[in-house]
Structures are given as structure tokens and as C-alpha cells.
JSON list of C-alpha atoms in Angstrom, two decimals:
[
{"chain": "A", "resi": 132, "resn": "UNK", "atom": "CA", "xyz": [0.00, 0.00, 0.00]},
{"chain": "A", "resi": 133, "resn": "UNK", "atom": "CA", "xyz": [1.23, 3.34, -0.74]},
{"chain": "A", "resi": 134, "resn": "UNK", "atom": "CA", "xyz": [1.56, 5.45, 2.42]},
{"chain": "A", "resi": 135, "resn": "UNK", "atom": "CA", "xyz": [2.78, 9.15, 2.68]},
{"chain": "A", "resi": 136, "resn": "UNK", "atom": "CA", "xyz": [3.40, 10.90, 5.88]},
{"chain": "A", "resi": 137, "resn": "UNK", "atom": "CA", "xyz": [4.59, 13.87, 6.24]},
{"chain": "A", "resi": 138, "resn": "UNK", "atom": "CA", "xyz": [5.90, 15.34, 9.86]},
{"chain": "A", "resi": 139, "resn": "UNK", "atom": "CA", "xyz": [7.89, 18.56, 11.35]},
{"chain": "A", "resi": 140, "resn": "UNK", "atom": "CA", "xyz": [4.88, 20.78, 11.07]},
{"chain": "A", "resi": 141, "resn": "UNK", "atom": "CA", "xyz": [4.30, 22.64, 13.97]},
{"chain": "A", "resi": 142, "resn": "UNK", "atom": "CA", "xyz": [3.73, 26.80, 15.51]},
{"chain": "A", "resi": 143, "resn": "UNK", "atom": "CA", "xyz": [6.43, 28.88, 14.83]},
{"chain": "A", "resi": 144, "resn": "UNK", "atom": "CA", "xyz": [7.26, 33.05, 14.85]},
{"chain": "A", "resi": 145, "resn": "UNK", "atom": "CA", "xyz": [6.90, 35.12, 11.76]},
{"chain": "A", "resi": 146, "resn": "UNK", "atom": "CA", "xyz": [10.62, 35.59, 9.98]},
{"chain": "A", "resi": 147, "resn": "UNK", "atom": "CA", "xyz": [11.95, 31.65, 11.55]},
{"chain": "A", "resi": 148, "resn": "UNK", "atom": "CA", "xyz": [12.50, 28.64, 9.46]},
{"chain": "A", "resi": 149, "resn": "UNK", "atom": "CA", "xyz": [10.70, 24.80, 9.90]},
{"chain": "A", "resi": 150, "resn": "UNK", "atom": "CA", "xyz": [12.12, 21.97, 7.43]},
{"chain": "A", "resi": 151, "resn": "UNK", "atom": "CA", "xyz": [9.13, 19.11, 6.60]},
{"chain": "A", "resi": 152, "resn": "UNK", "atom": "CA", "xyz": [9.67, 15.91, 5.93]},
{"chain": "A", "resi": 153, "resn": "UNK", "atom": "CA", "xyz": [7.74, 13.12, 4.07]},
{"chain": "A", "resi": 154, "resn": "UNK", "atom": "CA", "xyz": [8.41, 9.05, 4.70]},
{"chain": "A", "resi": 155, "resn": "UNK", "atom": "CA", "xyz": [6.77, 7.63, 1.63]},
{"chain": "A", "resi": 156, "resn": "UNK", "atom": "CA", "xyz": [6.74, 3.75, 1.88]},
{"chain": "A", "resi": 157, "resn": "UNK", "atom": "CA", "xyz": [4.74, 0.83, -0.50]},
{"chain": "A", "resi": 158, "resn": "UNK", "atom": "CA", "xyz": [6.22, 1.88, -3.92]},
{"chain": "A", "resi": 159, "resn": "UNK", "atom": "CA", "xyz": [9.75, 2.77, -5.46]},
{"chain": "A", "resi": 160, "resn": "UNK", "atom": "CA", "xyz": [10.30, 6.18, -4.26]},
{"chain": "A", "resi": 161, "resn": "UNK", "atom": "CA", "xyz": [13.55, 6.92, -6.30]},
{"chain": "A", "resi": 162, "resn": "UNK", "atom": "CA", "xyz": [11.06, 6.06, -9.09]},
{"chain": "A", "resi": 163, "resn": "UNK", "atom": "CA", "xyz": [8.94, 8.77, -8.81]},
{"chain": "A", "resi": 164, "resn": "UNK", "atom": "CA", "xyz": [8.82, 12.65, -8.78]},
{"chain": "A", "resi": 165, "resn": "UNK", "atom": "CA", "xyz": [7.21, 14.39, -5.86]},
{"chain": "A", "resi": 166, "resn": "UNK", "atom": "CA", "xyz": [5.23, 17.31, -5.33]},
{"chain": "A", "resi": 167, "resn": "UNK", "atom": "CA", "xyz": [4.38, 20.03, -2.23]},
{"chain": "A", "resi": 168, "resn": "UNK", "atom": "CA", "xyz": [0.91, 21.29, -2.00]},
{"chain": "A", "resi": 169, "resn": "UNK", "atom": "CA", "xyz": [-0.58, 23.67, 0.75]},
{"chain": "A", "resi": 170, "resn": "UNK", "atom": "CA", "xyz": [-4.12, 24.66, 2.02]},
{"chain": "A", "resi": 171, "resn": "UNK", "atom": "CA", "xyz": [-4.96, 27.20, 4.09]},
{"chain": "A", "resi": 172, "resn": "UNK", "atom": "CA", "xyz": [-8.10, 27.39, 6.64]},
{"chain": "A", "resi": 173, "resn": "UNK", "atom": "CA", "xyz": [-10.81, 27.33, 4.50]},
{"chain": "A", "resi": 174, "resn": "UNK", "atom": "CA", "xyz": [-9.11, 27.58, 1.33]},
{"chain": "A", "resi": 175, "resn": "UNK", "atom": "CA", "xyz": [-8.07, 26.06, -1.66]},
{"chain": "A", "resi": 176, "resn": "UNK", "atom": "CA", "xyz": [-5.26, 23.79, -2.86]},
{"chain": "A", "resi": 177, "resn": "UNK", "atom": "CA", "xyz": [-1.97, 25.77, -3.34]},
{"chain": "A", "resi": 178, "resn": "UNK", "atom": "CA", "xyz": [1.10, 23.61, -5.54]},
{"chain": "A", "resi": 179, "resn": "UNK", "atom": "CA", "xyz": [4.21, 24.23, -3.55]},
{"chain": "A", "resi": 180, "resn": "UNK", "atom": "CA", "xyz": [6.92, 23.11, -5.15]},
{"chain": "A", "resi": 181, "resn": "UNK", "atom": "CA", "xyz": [8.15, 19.77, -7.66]},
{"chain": "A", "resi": 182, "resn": "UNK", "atom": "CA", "xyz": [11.33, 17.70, -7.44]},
{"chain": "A", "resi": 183, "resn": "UNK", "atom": "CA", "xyz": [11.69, 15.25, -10.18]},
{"chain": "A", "resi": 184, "resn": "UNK", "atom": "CA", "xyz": [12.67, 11.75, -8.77]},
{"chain": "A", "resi": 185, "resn": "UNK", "atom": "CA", "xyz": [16.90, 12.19, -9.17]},
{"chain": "A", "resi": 186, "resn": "UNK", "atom": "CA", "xyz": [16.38, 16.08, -8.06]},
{"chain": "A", "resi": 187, "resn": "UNK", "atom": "CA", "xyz": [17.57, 17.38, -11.69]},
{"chain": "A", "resi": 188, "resn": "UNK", "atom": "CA", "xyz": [14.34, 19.31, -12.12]},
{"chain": "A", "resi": 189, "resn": "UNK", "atom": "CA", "xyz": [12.75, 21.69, -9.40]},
{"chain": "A", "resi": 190, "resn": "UNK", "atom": "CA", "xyz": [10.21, 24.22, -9.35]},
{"chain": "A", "resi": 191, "resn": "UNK", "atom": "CA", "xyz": [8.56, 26.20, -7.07]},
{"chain": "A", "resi": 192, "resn": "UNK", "atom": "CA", "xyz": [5.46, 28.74, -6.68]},
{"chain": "A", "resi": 193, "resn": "UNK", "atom": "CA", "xyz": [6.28, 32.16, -6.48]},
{"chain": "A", "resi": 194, "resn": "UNK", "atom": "CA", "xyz": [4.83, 33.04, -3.54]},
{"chain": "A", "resi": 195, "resn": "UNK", "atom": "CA", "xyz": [7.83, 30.63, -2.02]},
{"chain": "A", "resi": 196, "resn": "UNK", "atom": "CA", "xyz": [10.57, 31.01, -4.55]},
{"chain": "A", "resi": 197, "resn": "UNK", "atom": "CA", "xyz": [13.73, 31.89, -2.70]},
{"chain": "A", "resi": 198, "resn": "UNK", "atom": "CA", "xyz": [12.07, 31.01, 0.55]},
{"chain": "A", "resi": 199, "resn": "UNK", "atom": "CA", "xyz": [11.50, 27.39, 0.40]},
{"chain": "A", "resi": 200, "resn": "UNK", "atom": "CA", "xyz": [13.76, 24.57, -0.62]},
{"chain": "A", "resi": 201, "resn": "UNK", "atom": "CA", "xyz": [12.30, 21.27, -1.69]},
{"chain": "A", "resi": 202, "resn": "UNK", "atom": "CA", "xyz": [14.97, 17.93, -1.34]},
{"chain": "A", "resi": 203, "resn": "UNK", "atom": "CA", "xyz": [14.83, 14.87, -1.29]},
{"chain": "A", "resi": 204, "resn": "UNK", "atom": "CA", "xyz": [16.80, 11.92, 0.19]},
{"chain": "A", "resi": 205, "resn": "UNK", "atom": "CA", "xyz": [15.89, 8.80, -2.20]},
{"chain": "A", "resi": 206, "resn": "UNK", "atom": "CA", "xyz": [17.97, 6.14, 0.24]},
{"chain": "A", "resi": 207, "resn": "UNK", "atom": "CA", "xyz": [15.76, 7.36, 3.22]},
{"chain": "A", "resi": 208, "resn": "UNK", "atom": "CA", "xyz": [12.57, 7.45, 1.09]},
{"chain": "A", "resi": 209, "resn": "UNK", "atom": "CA", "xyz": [12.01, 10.78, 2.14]},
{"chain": "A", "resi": 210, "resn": "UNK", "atom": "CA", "xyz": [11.16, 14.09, 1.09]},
{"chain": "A", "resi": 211, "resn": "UNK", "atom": "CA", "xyz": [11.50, 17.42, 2.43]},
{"chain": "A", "resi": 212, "resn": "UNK", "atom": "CA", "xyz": [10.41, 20.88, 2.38]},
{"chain": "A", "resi": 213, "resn": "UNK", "atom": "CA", "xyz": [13.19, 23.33, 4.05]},
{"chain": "A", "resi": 214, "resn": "UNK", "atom": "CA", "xyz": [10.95, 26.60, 5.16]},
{"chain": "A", "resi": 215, "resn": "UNK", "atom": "CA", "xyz": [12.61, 30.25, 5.75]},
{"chain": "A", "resi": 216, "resn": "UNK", "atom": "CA", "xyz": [11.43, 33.57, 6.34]},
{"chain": "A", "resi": 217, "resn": "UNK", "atom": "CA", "xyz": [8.02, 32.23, 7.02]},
{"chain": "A", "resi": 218, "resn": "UNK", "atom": "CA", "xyz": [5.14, 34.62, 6.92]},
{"chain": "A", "resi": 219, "resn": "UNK", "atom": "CA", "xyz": [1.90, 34.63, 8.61]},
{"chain": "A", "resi": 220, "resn": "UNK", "atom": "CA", "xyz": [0.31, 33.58, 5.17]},
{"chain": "A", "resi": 221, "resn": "UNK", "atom": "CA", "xyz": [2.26, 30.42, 5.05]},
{"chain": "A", "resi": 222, "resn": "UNK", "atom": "CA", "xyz": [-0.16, 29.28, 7.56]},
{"chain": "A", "resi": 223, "resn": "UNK", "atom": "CA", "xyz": [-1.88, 25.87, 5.92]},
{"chain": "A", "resi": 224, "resn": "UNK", "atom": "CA", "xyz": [-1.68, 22.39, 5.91]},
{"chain": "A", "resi": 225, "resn": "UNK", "atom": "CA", "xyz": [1.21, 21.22, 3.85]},
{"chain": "A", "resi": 226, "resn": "UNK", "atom": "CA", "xyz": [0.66, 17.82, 1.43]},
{"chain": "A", "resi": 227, "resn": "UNK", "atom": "CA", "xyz": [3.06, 15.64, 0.04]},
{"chain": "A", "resi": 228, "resn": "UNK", "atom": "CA", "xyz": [1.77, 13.75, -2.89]},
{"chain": "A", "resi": 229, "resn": "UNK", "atom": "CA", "xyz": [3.39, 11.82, -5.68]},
{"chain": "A", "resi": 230, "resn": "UNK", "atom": "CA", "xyz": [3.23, 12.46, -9.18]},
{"chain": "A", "resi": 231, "resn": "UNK", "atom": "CA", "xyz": [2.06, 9.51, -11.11]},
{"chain": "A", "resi": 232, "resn": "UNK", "atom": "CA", "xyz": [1.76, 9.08, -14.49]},
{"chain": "A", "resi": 233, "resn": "UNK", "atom": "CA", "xyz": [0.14, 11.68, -16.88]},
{"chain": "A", "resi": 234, "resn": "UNK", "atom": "CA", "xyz": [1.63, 13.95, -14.35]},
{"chain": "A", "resi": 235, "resn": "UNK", "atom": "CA", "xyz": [-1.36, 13.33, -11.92]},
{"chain": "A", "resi": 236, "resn": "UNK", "atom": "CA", "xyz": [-0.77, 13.82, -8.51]},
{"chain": "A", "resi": 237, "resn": "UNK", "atom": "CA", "xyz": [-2.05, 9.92, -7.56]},
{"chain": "A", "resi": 238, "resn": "UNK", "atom": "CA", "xyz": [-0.97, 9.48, -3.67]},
{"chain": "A", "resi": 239, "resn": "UNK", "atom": "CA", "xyz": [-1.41, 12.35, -1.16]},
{"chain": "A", "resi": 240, "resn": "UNK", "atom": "CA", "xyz": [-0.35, 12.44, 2.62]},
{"chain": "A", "resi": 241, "resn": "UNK", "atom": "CA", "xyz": [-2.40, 13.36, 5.81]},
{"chain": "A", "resi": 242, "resn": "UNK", "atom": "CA", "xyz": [-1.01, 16.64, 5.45]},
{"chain": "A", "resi": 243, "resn": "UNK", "atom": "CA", "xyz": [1.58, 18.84, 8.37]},
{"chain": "A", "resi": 244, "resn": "UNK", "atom": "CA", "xyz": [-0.07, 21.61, 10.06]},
{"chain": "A", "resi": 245, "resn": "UNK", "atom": "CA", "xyz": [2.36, 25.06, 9.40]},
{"chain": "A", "resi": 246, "resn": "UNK", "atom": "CA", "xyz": [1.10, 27.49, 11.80]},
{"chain": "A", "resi": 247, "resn": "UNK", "atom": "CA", "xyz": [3.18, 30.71, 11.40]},
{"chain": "A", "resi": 248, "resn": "UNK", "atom": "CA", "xyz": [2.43, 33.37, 14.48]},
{"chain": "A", "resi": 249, "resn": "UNK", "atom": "CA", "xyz": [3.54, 35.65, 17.24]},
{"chain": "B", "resi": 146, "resn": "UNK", "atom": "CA", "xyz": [1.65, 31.19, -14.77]},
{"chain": "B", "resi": 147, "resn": "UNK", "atom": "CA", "xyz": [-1.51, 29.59, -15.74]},
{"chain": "B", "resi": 148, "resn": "UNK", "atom": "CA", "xyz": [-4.61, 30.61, -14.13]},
{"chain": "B", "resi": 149, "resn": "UNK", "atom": "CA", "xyz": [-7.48, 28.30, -13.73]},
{"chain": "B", "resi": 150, "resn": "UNK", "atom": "CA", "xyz": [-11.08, 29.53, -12.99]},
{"chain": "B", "resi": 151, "resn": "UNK", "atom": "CA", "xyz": [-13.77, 27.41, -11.89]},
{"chain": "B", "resi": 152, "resn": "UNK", "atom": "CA", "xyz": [-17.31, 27.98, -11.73]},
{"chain": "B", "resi": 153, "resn": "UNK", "atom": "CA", "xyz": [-19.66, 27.60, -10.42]},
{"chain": "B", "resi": 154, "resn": "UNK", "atom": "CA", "xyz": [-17.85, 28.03, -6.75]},
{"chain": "B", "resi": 155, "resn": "UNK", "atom": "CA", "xyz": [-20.96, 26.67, -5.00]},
{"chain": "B", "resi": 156, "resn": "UNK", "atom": "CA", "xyz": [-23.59, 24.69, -6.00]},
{"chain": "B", "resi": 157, "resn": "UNK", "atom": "CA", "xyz": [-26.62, 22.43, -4.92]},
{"chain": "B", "resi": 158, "resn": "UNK", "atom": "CA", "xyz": [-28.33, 20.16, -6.99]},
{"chain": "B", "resi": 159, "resn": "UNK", "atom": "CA", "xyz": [-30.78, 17.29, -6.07]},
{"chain": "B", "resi": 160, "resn": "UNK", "atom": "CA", "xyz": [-30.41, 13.34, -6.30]},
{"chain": "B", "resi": 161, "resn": "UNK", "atom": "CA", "xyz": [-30.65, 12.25, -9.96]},
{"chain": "B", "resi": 162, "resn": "UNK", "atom": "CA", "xyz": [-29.64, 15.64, -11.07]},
{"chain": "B", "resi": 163, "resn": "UNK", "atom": "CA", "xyz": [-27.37, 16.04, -13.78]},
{"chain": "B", "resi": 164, "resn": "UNK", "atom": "CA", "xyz": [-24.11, 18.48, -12.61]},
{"chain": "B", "resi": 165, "resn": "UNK", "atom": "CA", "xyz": [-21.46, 20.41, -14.57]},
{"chain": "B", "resi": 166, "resn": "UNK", "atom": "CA", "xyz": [-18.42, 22.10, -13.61]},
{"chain": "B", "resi": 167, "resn": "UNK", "atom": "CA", "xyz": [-16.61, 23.90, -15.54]},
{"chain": "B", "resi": 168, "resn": "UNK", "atom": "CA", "xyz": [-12.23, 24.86, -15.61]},
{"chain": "B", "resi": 169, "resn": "UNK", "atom": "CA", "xyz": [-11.30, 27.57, -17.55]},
{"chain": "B", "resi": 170, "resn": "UNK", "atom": "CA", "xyz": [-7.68, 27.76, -18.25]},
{"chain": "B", "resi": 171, "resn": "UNK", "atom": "CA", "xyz": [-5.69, 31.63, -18.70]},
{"chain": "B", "resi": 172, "resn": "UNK", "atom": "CA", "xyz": [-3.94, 29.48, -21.87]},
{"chain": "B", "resi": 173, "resn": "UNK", "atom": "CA", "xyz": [-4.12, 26.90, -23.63]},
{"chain": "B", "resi": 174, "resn": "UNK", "atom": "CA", "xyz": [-3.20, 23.68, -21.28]},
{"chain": "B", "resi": 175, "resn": "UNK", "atom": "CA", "xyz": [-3.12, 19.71, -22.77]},
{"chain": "B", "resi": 176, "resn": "UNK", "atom": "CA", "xyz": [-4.80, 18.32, -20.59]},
{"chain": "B", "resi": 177, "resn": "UNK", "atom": "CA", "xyz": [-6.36, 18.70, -16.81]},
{"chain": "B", "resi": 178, "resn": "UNK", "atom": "CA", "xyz": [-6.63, 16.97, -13.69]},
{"chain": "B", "resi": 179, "resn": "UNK", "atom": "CA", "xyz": [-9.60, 16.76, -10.88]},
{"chain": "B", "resi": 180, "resn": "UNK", "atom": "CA", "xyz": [-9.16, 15.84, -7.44]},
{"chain": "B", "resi": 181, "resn": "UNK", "atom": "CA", "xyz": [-12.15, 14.95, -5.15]},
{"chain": "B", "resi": 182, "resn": "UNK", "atom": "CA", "xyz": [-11.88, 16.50, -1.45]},
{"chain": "B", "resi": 183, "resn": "UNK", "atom": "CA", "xyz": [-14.40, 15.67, 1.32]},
{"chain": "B", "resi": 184, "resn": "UNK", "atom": "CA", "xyz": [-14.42, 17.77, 4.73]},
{"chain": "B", "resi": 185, "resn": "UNK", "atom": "CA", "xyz": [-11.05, 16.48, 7.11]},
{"chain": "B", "resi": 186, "resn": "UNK", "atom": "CA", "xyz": [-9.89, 14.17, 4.24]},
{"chain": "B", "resi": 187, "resn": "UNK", "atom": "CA", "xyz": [-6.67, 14.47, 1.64]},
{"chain": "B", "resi": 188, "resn": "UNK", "atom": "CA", "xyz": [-7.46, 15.15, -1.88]},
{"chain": "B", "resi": 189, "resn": "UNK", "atom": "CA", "xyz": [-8.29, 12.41, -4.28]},
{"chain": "B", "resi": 190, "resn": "UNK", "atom": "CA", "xyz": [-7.06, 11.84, -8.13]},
{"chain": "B", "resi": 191, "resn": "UNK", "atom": "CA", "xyz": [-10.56, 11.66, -9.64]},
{"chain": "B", "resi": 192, "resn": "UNK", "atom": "CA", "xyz": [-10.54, 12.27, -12.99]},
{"chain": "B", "resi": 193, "resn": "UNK", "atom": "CA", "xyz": [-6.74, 12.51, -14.73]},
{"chain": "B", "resi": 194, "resn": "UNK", "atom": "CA", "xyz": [-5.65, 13.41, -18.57]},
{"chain": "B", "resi": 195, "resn": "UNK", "atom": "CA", "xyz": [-8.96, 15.54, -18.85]},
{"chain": "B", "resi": 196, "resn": "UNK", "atom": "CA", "xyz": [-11.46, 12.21, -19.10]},
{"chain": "B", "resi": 197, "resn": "UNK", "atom": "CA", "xyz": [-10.08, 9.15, -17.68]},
{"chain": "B", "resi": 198, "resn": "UNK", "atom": "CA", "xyz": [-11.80, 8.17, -14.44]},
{"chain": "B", "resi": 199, "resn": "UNK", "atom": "CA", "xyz": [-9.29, 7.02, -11.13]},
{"chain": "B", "resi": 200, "resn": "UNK", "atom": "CA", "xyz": [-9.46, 3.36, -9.30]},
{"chain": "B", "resi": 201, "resn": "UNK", "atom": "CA", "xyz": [-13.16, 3.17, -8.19]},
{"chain": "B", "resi": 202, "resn": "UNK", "atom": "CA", "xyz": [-14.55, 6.23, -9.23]},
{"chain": "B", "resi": 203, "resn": "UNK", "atom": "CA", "xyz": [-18.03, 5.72, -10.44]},
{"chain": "B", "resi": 204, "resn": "UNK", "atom": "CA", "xyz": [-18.76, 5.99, -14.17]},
{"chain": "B", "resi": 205, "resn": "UNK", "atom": "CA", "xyz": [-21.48, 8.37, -13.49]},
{"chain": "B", "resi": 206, "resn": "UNK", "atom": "CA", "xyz": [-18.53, 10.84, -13.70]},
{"chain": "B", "resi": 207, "resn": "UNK", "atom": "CA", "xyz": [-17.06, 11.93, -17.15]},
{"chain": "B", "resi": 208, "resn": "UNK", "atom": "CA", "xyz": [-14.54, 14.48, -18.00]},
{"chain": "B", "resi": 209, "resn": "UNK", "atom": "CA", "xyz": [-13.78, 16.50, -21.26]},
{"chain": "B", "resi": 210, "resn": "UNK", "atom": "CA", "xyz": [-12.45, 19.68, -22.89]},
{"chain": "B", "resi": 211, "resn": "UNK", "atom": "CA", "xyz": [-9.69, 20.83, -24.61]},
{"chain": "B", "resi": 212, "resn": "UNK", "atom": "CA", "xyz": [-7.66, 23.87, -25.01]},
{"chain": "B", "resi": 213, "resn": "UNK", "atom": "CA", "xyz": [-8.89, 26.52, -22.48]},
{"chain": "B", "resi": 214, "resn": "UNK", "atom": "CA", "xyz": [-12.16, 24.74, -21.43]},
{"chain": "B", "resi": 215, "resn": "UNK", "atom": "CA", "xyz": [-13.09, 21.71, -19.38]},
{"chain": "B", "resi": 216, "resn": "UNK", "atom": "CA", "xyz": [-15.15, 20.10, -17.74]},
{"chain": "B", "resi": 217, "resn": "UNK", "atom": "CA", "xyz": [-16.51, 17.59, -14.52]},
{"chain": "B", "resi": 218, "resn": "UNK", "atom": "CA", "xyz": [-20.09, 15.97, -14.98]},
{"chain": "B", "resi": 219, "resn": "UNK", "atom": "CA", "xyz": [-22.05, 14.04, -12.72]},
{"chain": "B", "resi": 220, "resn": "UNK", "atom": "CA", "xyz": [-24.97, 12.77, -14.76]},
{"chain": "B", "resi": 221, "resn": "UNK", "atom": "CA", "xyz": [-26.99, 11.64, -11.92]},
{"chain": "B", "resi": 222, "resn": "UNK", "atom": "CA", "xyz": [-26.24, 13.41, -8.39]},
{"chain": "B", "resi": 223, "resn": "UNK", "atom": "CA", "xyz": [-25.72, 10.91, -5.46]},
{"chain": "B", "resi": 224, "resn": "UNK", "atom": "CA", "xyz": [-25.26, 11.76, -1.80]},
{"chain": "B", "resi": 225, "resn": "UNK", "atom": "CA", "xyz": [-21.81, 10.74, -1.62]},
{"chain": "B", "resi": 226, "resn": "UNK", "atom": "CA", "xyz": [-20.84, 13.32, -4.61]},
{"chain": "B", "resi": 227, "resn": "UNK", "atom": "CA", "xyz": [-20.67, 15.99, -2.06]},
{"chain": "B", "resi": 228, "resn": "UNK", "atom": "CA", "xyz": [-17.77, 16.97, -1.53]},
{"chain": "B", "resi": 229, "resn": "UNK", "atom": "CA", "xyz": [-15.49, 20.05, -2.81]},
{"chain": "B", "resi": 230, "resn": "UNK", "atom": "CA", "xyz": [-13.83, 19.61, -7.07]},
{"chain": "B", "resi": 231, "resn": "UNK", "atom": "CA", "xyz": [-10.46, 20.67, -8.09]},
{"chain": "B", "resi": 232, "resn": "UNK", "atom": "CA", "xyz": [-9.12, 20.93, -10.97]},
{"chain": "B", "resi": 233, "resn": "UNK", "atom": "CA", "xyz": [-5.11, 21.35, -12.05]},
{"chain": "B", "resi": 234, "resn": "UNK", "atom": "CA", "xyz": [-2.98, 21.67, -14.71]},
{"chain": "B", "resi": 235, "resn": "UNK", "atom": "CA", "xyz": [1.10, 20.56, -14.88]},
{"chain": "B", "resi": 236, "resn": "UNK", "atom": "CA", "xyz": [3.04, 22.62, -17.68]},
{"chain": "B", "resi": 237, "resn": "UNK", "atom": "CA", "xyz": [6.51, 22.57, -18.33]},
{"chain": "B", "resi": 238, "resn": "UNK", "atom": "CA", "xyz": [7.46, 24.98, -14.96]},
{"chain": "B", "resi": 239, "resn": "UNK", "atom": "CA", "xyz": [4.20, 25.50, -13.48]},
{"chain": "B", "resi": 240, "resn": "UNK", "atom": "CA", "xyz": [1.45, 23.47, -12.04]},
{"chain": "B", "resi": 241, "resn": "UNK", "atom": "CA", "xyz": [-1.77, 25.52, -10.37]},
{"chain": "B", "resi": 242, "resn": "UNK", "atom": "CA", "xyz": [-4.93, 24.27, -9.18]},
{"chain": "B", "resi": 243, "resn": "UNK", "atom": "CA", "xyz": [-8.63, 26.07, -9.81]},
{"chain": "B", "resi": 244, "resn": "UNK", "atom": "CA", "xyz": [-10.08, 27.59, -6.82]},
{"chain": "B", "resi": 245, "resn": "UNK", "atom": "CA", "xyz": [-12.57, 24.51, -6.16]},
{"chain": "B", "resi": 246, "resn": "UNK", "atom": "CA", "xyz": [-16.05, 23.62, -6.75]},
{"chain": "B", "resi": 247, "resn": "UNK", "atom": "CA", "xyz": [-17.81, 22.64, -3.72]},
{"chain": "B", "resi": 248, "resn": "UNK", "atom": "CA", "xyz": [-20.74, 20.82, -4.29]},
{"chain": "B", "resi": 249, "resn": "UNK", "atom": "CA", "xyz": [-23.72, 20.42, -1.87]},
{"chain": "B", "resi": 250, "resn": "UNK", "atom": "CA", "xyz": [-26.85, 17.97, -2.13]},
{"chain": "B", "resi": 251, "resn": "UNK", "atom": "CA", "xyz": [-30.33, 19.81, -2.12]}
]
């Protein structure tokens, strides 16, 4: 069975940094390339950020570019998603979810609550 | 970056009703994604490559469109439709999602 689940989420001040991380388990993770999405309160689905599955190709959103830094550690089976300057509108619920084929995103995590505030 | 609109953003409709949502794309995309969320659950792959249905979603679903314009139809409500629709595109740098379609039962 394919399981994603994500942890490190957690309260933290405007301006400080949180790294995310994502055990994925039941498939061939170095197989596969891996995606971020976030949802705030009562909102909509937000894509994150993409790391292909040897971490040659990355892309972000803007509204994280040059803040957030998506890795990944293929022996450990795990993804990441290094946080910095975080602002009281990166408050959501942070997804990890795998990219299947036709570029569908086919597995999804529980999700890691961000909570960024003074 | 490639915007996608959805609409409606709310609607009801009754057991046995048909339903259509619609996912209008800023440019011209290849093909689009919809994910199925319920209330305190992940998202769900529902329909993928614009009109191919997921593992055990019912065939009362269908998907289709092209270019800037596509689609979600139901045609015949159940209860257990309800639930909030998302679309999404992937292009070459960018993938965005529509702003959802939350569906209710009347």
C-alpha cells in the first residue's frame, strides 16, 4: 500500500525557518517525482513546489521562490520541504503527494499543520 | 503562470440531477486533472488526462475539454458526490490548481 506521511509541522514566529519531511513507503520512491501542495483554513489547494525523482528538475510557486527549498533523500525514502522567512500567510496544511503518471498527482499524505504566528 | 477559474464556486443540486463544472484555463493547457476533497480528508485523483476516471470512481462521472475549457459531470447526483472539485494543470514549470467547486446535495 502506498503510504505518505509527512511530519515537522508545527507553531512557529513570523521571519523563523521549519524543514518538513515526508516518509513515503509501498512503492519505489527513487522512481517517482514528488510534489508540495498547501491549504490554508478554508481555502483552496496551493502547488508548492516539484522535485523530479533524481532532483535534476525543481520548481517552485512564487509566492515561495527563494524562501523554500524542496529535497529529497531517495535512500531514506524521504522528502522534504526546508521553510525560511516564514510569513503569517504560510499558515496551511502542507501535502506531500506523488506524481504519477500523466503527471497526476495519484498518492497524497495526511497533510503537516504550518502554523506561522507571534 | 496559468490561471485556472472554476465555476460555479458553489452549488446544490438534487439526487438524480445532472451536474457540470466547468475549468477555464488563462492558456491553452493539454490536458487537466480533478481531485475529489471531502471535509477532514486528503485530496483524491478523480478524474486525470482531462477524461479518464481514477481506481473506483463511479462511471457516473465523465470528464472533457480541450484547449482553455473543461469540464466535470455528474450525470446523476448521489449523496456521496458531495464533496469540494479541483481541478489542475502541470506545464513545463508550473502546475496551479482552480479555486474549487464545492458541491452540496439539495
Amino acid at each position: 500500500e502506498v503510504q505518505l506521511v509527512e511530519s515537522g509541522g508545527g507553531l512557529v514566529q513570523p521571519g523563523r525557518s521549519l524543514k518538513l519531511s515526508c516518509l513515503a513507503s509501498g512503492f519505489t520512491f527513487s522512481n517517482y517525482g514528488m510534489n508540495w501542495i498547501r491549504q490554508a483554513p478554508g481555502k483552496g489547494l496551493e502547488w508548492v513546489a516539484s522535485i523530479s525523482s533524481s532532483s535534476s528538475y525543481i520548481y517552485y510557486a512564487d509566492t515561495v521562490k527563494g524562501r523554500f527549498t524542496i529535497s529529497r533523500d531517495n535512500a531514506k525514502n524521504t522528502l522534504y520541504l526546508q521553510m525560511t522567512s516564514l510569513r503569517s500567510e504560510d499558515t496551511a496544511l502542507y501535502y506531500c503527494a506523488r506524481r504519477g503518471a500523466y503527471y497526476v498527482m495519484d498518492a497524497w499524505g495526511q497533510g503537516a499543520s504550518v502554523t506561522v504566528s507571534s | 503562470e496559468i490561471v485556472l477559474t472554476q465555476s460555479p464556486t458553489t452549488m446544490a443540486a438534487s439526487p438524480g440531477e445532472k451536474v457540470t463544472i466547468t475549468c477555464r484555463a488563462s492558456s491553452s493547457v493539454s490536458y487537466m486533472h480533478w481531485y475529489q476533497q471531502k471535509p477532514g480528508a486528503s485530496p483524491k485523483p478523480w478524474i486525470y488526462d482531462t477524461s479518464k476516471l481514477a481506481s473506483g470512481v463511479p462511471n457516473r462521472f465523465s470528464g472533457s475539454g480541450s484547449g482553455t475549457s473543461y469540464s466535470l459531470t455528474i450525470s446523476s447526483m448521489e449523496t456521496e458526490d458531495t464533496a469540494t472539485y479541483y481541478c489542475q494543470q502541470w506545464s513545463s514549470n508550473s502546475r496551479t490548481f482552480g479555486g474549487g467547486t464545492k458541491l452540496e446535495l439539495k
